[in-house]
Coordinates of C-alpha atoms in Angstrom, one line a residue:
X1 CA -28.2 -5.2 -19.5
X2 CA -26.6 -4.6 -22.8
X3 CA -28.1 -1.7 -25.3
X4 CA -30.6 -2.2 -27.4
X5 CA -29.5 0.2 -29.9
X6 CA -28.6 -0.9 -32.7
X7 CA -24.5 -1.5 -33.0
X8 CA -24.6 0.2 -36.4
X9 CA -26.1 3.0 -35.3
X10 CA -23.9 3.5 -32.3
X11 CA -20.6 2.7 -34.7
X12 CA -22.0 5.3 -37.0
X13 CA -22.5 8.4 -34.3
X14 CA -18.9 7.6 -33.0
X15 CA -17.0 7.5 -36.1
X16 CA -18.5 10.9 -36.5
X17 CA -17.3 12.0 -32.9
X18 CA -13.8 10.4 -33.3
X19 CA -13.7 12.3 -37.2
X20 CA -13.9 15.7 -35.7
X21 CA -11.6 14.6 -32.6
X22 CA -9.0 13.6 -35.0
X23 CA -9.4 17.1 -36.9
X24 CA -7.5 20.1 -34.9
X25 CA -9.3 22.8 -36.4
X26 CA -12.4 21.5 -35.1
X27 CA -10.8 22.2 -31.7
X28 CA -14.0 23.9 -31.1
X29 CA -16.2 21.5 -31.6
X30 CA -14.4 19.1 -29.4
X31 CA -16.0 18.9 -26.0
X32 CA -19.7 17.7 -27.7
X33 CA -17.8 15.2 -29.7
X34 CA -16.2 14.0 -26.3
X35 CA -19.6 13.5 -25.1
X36 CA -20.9 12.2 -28.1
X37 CA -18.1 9.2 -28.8
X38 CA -18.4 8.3 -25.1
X39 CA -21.8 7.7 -25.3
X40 CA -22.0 5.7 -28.4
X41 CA -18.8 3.7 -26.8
X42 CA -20.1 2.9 -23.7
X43 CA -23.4 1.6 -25.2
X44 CA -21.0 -0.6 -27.7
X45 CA -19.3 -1.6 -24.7
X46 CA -22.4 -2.9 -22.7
X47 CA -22.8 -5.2 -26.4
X48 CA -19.6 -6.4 -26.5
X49 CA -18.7 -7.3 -22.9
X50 CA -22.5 -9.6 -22.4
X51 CA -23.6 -12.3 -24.3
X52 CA -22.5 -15.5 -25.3
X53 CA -19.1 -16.9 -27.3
X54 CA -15.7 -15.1 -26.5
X55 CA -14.4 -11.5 -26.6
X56 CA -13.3 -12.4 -30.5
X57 CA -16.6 -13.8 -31.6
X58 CA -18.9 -10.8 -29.6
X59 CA -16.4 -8.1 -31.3
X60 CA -17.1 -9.8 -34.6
X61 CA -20.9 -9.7 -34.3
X62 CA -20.8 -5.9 -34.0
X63 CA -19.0 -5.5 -36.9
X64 CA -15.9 -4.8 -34.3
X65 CA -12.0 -6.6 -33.5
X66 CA -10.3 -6.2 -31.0
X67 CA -6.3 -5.1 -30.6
X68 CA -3.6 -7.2 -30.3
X69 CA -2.4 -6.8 -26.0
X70 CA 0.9 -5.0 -25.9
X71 CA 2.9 -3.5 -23.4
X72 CA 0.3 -0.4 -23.3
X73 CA -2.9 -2.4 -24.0
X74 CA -4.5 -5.4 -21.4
X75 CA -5.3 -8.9 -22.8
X76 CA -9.8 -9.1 -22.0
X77 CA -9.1 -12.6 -22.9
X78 CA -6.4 -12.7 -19.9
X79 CA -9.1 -11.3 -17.7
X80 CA -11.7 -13.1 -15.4
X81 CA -13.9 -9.6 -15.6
X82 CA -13.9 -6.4 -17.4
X83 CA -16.9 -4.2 -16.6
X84 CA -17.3 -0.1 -16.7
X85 CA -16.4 1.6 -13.8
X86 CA -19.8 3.4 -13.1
X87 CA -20.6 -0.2 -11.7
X88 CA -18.3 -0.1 -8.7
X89 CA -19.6 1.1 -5.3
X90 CA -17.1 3.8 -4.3
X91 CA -18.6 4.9 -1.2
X92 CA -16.1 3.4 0.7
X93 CA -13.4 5.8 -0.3
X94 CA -14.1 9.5 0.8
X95 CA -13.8 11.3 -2.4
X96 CA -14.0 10.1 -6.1
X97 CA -11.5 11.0 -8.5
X98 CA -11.7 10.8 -12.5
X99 CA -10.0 12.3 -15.2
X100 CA -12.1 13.6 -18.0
X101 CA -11.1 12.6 -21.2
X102 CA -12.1 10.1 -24.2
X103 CA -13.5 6.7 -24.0
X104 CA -14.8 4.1 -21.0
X105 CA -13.5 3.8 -17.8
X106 CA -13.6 0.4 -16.8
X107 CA -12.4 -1.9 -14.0
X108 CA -10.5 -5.3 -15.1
X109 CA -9.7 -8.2 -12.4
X110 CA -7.9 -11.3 -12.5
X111 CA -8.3 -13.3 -9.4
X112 CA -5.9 -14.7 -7.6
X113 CA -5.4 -17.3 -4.8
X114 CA -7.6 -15.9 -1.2
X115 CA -6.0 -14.8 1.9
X116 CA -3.8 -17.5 3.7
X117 CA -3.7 -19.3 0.2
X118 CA 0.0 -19.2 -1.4
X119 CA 0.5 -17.4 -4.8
X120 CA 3.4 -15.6 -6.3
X121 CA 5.6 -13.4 -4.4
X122 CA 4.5 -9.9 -4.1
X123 CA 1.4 -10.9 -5.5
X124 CA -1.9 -9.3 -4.1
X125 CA -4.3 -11.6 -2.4
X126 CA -8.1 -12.7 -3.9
X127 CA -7.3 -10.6 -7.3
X128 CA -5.4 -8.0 -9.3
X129 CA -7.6 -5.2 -10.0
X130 CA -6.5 -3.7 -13.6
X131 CA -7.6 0.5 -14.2
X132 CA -8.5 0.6 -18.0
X133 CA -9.9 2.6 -20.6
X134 CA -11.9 1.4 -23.3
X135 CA -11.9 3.3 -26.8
X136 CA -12.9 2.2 -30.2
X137 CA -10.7 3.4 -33.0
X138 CA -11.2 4.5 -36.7
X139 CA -7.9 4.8 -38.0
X140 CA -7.1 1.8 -40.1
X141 CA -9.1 1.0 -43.4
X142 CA -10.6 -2.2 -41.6
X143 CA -13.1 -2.3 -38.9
X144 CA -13.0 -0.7 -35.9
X145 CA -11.1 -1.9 -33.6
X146 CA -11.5 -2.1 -29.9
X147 CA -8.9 -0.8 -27.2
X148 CA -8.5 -1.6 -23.6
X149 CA -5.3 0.8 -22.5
X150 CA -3.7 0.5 -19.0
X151 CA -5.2 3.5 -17.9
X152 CA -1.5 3.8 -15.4
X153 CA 0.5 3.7 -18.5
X154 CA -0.7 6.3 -20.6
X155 CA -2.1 9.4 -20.2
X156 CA -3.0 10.1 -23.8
X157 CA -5.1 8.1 -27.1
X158 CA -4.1 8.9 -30.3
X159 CA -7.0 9.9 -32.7
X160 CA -5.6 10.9 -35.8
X161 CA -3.1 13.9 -36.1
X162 CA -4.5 14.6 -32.3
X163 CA -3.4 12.9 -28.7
X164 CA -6.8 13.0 -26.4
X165 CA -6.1 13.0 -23.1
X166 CA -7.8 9.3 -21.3
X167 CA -11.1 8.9 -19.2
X168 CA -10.2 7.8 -16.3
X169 CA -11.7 6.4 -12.9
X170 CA -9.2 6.0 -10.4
X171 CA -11.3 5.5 -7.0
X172 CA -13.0 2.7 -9.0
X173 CA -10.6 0.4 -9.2
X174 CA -8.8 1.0 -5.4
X175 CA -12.6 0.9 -3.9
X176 CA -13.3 -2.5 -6.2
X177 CA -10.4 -4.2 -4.5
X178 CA -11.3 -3.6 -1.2
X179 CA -14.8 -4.7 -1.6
X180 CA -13.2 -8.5 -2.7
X181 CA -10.5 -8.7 -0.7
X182 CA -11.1 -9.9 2.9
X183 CA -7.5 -8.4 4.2
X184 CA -10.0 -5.2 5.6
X185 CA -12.2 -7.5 7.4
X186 CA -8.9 -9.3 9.2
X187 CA -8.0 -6.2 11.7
X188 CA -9.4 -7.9 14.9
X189 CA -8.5 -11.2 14.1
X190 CA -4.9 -10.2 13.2
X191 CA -4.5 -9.1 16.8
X192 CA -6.4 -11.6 19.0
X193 CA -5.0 -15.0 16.7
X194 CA -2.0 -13.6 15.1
X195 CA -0.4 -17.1 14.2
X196 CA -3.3 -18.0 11.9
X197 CA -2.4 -14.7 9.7
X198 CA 1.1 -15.2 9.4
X199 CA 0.5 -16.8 6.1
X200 CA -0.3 -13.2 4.9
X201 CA 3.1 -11.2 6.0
X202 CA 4.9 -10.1 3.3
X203 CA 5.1 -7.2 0.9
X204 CA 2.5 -6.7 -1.7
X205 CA 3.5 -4.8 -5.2
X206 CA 0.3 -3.0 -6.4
X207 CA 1.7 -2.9 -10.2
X208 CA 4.9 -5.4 -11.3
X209 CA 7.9 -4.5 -10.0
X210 CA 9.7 -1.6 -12.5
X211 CA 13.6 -0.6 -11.6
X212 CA 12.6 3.1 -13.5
X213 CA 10.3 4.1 -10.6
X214 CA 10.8 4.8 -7.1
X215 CA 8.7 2.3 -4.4
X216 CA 6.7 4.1 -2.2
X217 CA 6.0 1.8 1.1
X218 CA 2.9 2.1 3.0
X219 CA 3.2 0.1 6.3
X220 CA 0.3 -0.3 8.5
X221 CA -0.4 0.1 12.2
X222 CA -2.5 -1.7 15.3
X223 CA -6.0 -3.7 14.2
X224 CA -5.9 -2.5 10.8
X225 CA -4.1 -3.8 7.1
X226 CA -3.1 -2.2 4.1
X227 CA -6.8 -1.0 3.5
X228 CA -5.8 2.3 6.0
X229 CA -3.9 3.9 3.0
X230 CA -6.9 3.3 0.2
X231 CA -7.7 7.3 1.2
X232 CA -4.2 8.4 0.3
X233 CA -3.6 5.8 -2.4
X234 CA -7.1 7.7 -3.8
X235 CA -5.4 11.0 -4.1
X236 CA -1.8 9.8 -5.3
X237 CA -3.1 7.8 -8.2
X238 CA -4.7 10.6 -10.6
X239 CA -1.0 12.3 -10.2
X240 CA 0.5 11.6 -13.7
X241 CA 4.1 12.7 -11.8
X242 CA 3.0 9.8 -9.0
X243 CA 2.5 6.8 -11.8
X244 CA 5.4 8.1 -13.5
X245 CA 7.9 7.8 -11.1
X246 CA 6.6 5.9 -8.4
X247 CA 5.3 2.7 -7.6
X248 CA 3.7 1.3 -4.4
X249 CA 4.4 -1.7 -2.4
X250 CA 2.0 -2.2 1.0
X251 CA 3.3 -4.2 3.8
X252 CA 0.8 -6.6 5.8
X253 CA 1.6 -8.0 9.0
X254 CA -0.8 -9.5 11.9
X255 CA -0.5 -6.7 14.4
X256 CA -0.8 -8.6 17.7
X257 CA 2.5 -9.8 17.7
X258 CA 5.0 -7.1 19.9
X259 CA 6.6 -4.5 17.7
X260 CA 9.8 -5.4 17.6
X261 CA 8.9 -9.2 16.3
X262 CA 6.9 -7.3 13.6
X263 CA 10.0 -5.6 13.0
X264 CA 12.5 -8.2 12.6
X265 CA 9.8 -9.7 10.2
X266 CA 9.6 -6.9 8.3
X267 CA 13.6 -6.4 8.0
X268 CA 13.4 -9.7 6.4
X269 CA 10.8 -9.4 4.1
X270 CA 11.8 -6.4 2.8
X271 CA 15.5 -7.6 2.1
X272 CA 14.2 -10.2 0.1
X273 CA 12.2 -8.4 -2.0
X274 CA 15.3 -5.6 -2.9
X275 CA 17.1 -8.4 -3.2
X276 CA 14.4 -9.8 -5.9
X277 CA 14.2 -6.1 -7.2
X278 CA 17.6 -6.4 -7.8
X279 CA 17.3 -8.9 -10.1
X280 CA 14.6 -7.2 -12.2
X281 CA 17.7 -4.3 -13.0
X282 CA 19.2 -1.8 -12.0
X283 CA 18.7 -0.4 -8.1
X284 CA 19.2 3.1 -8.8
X285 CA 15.5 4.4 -7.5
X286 CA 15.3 1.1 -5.3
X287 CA 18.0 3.0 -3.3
X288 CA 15.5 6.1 -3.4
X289 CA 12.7 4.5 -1.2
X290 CA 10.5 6.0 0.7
X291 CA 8.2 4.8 3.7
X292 CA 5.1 6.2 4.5
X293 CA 3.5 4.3 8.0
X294 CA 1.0 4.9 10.6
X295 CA 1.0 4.3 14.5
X296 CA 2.8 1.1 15.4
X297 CA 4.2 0.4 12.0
X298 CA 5.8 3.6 11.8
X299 CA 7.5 2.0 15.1
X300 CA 8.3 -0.8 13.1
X301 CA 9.9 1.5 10.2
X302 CA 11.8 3.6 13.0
X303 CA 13.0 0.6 14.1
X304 CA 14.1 -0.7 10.8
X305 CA 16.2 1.8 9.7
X306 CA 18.2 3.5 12.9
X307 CA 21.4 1.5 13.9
X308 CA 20.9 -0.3 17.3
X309 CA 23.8 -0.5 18.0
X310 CA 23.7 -2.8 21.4
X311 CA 21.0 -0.2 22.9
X312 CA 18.1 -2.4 22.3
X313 CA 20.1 -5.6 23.6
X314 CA 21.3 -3.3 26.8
X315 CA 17.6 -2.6 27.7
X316 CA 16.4 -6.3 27.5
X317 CA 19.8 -8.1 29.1
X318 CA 22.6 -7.8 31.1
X319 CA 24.8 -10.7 30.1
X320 CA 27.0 -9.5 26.7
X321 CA 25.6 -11.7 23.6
X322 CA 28.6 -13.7 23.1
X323 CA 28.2 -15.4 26.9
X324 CA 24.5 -16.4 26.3
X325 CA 24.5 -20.4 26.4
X326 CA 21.5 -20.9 23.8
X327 CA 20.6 -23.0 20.6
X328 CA 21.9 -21.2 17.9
X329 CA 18.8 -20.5 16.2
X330 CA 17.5 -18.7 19.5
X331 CA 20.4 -16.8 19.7
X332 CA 19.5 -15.6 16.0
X333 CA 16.4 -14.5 17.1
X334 CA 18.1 -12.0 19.8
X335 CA 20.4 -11.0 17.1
X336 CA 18.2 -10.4 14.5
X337 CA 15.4 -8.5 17.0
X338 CA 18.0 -6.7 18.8
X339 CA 21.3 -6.4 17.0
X340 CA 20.2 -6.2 13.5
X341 CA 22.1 -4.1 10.3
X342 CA 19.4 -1.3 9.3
X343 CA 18.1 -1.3 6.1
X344 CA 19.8 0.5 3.3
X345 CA 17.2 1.4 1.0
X346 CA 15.2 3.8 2.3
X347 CA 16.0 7.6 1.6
X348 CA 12.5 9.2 3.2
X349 CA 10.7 8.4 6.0
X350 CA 7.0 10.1 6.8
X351 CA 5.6 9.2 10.1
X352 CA 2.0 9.4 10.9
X353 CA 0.5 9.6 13.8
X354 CA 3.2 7.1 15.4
X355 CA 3.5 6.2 19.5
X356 CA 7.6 6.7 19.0
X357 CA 7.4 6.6 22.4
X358 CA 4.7 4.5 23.3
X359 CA 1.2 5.5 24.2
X360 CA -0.7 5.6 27.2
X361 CA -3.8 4.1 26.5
X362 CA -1.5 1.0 26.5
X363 CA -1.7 1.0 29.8
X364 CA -5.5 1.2 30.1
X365 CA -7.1 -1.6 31.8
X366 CA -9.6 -2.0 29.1
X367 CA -6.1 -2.8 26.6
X368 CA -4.8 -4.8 29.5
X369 CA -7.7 -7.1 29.2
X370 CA -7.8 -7.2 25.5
X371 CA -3.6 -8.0 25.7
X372 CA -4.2 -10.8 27.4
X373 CA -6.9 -12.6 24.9
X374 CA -4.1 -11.8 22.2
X375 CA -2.5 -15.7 21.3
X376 CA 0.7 -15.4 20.2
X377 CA 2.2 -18.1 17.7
X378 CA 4.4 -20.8 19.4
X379 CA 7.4 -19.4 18.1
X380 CA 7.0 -16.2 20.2
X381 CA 5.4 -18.2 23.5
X382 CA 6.9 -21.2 24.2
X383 CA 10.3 -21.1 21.9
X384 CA 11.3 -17.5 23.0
X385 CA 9.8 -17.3 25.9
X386 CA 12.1 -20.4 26.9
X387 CA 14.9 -18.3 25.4
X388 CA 14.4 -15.4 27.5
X389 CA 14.4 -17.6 30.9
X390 CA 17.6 -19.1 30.1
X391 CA 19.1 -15.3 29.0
X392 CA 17.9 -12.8 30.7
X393 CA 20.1 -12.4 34.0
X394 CA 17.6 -11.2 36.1
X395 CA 15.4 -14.3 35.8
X396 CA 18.6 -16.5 36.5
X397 CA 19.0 -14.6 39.6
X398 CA 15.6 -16.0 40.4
X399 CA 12.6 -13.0 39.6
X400 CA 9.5 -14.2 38.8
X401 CA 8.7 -13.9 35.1
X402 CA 6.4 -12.0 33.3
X403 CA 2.9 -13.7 33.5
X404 CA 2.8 -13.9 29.7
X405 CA 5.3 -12.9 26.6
X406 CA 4.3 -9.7 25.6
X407 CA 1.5 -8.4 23.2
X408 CA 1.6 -5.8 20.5
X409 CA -0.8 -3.9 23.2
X410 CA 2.3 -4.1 25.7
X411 CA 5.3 -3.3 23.2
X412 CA 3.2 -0.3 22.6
X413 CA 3.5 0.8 26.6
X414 CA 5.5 4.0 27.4
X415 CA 7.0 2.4 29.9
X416 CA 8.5 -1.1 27.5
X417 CA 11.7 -1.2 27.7
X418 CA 12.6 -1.7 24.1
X419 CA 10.4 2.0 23.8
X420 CA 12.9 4.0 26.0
X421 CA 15.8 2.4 23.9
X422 CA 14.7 3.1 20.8
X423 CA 13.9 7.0 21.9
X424 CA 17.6 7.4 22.8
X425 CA 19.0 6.0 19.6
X426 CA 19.9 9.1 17.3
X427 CA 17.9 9.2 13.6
X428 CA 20.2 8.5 10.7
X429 CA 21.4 11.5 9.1
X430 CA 21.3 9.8 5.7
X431 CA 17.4 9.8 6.0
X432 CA 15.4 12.7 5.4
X433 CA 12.3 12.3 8.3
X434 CA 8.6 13.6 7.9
X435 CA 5.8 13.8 10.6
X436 CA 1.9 14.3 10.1
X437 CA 0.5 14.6 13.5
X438 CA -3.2 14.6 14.7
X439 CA -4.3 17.4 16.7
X440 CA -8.0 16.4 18.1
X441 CA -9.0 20.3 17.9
X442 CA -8.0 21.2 21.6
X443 CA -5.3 23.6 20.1
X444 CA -3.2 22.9 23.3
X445 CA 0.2 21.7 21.6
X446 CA 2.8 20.4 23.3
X447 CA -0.1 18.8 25.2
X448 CA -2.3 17.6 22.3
X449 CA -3.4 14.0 21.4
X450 CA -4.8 12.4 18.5
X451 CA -7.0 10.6 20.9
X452 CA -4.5 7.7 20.7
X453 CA -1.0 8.9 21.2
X454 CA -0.1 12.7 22.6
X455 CA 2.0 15.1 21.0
X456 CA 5.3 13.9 23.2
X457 CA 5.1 10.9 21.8
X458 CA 4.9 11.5 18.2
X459 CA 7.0 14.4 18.0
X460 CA 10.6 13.1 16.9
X461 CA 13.4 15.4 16.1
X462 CA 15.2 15.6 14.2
X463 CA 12.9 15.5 10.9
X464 CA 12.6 18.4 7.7
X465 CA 9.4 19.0 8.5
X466 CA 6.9 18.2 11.5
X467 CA 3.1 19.0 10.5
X468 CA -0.1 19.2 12.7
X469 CA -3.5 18.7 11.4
X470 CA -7.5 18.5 12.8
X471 CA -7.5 14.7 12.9
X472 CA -8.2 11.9 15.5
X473 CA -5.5 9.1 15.2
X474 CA -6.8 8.1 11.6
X475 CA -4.0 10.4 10.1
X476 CA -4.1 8.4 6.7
X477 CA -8.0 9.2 6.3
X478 CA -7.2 13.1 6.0
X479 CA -7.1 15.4 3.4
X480 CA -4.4 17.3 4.8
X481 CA -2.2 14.3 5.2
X482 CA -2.9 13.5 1.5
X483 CA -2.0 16.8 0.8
X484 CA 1.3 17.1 2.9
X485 CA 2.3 13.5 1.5
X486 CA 2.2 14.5 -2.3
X487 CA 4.0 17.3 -1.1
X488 CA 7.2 15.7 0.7
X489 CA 7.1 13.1 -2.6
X490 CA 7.6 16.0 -5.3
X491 CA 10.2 17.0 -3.0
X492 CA 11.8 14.0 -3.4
X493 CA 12.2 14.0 -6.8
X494 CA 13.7 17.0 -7.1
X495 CA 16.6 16.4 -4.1

């Protein structure tokens, strides 16, 4: 409900408040005038953003305009919604972080098309969820006028001969997302009926692509989606050194499909969005990339960016690739899943909590049963399932075939064969590793667990630093992994 005080009033008690901001030998007097100009602005606010008529129209009633959009303000009239971010329910994120500072938080959104709808590349699904601060300003001889500042952009408000530092609600905005978009809700489905997801694999850039800042790569594991980084995402956005030189892409993928599928997939997508990077400028901090990924996709990431060689193809077939007698496009598919080109781009890897060499509770009847309710899409059932019976040698010699192609679930046994490959295939050197490792509290390392996947199988060597924290297998939730990730980052910028 919109204030009932009067809008001259409240216009009154903040020109006063932004008078003495402006003024730097009433340093003193600062903080109440903070308090003071926030209050009269967010009960102008309330006015301006309810009633009837446009954002013009409701600006002019209070005696108000509004600033032209620019490359540091946001366009209201661009907007579906712009509302203060005291409205958003941030319980779902486990601490709340603000800036203090002058003027209105607020949260602005601008929907988009829902999940397994098309829209632009690299666009987020349901909406893009804008972090703003609103101000009113007294500096021109006119009336005031209203601002609504990408709160990512600047740090600072001019007011006069001063530069205020910007309110700011950062959890508001992450949390607001992930109440409208249904990519959280998806983490069971995305394993049992991967094929009907498969619309939704591809990269997601959380702000439009910028060649001056470095992408930061968040890449899910099992039954989950981007939503398992909205903790860490929490405590990297209030980082002025994070939104200056870093931007951050999240990779979605249905996670019932086996790992190295989801890997090939995510080799591809990836290319083709440095190669659309590319085209935005320059590919100097493109080249500086960094992955961060949990459980299976840090799998996928290992995968991605260690030279195969023919180790993989060697543990899945005994006839060379250039005697298999296949289509061409199947023989792509063995190619591209098994004899790949890493990619280039990425500088620094962190690992958390990731099965590197499977984990046992793959093998648990309880994940055998749930493997086998897992429908895979055609192409990886009857397409390449027909492409293994015609390659691999031992089925020509007449063994009996698997009884089904396998699962994520099964990929992630210790005992797959594309697991013990990938563990004998040296790290690049090029690549500067990171692990954060869940300890459930035992304190028995080497023989600790996250409850998930045990210390032997997480550990990797070589890497610049290993780390072990009191966590169960949701690594990403913690503190301490927040911590240790803003840590390794800083450290990239200066190496």
């Amino acid at each position: 409900m919109a204030s009932r005080t009067p809008a001259a009033s409240l216009i009154a008690d903040a020109r006063n408040a932004w008078q003495i901001l402006a003024n730097p030998a009433r340093r003193s007097e600062w903080p109440t005038a903070t308090s003071r100009y926030n209050y009269a602005v967010a009960k102008l606010f309330d006015q301006l953003r309810c009633g009837p008529n446009g954002w013009d129209a409701r600006a002019a009633s209070l005696g108000t305009c509004i600033a032209a959009a620019g490359p540091d303000q946001t366009d209201p009239f661009f907007l579906d919604a712009v509302f203060p971010a005291t409205a958003v329910n941030v319980h779902s994120v486990i601490s709340h972080q603000t800036t203090d500072g002058i003027g209105v938080p607020a949260v602005g959104w601008k929907k988009t098309s829902p999940v397994g709808i098309r829209r632009k590349p690299y666009q987020l699904p349901t909406g893009l969820p804008y972090n703003i601060t609103v101000c009113l300003s007294f500096d021109t001889s006119g009336p005031p006028v209203w601002n609504f500042t990408k709160r990512w952009k600047q740090e600072t408000f001019q007011v006069g001969s001063t530069n205020q530092t910007l309110a700011a609600d950062w959890t508001a905005t992450n949390a607001f997302y992930w109440k409208m978009c249904d990519l959280d809700d998806l983490g069971i489905q995305n394993v049992i009926l991967p094929e009907r997801y498969m619309e939704e694999t591809g990269l997601y850039f959380i702000t439009p692509y910028d060649p001056e800042k470095i992408p930061v790569v968040f890449v899910h594991g099992l039954v989950s989606s981007p939503d398992a980084f909205k903790n860490m995402i929490n405590e990297l956005a209030p980082q002025p050194w994070f939104r200056q030189r870093y931007q951050i892409w999240v990779y979605n993928y249905p996670t019932g499909n086996p790992w190295t599928y989801s890997s090939m997939k995510f080799r591809e997508i990836m290319s083709d969005a440095c190669a659309y990077a590319r085209q935005q400028g320059h590919d100097r901090n493109l080249n500086r990339m960094v992955v961060v990924a949990h459980s299976m996709g840090g799998v996928i990431t290992h995968s991605s960016v260690i030279n195969p060689g023919t180790t993989l193809y060697a543990a899945n077939y005994s006839a060379p690739f250039n005697q298999l007698i296949l289509p061409a496009e199947k023989k792509k598919y063995i190619y591209d899943s098994l004899l790949y080109k890493p990619l280039k781009e990425p500088k620094r890897v962190v690992f958390l909590a990731v099965p590197h060499r499977g984990s046992p509770a793959a093998n648990l009847r309880i994940s055998t049963w749930i493997s086998r309710l897992i429908r895979l899409p055609k192409t990886l059932t009857v397409d390449l399932l027909d492409t293994t019976l015609h390659a691999m040698s031992d089925i020509a010699q007449g063994a009996s075939p698997a009884k089904h192609f396998p699962t994520s679930i099964d990929s992630l046994s210790p005992n797959y064969k594309s697991n013990k490959a990938l563990s004998s295939i040296p790290l690049p050197s090029h690549i500067s590793f990171h692990s954060i490792i869940g300890d459930r509290g035992k304190g028995n390392t080497p023989n600790s667990s996250d409850g998930v996947v045990p210390y032997w199988s997480s550990h990797i060597t070589p890497v610049a630093s290993e780390l072990i924290i009191p966590s169960n297998h949701s690594v990403p939730d913690s503190p301490q992994a927040s911590h240790e990730l803003k840590r390794i980052l800083k450290l990239h910028l200066k190496n």
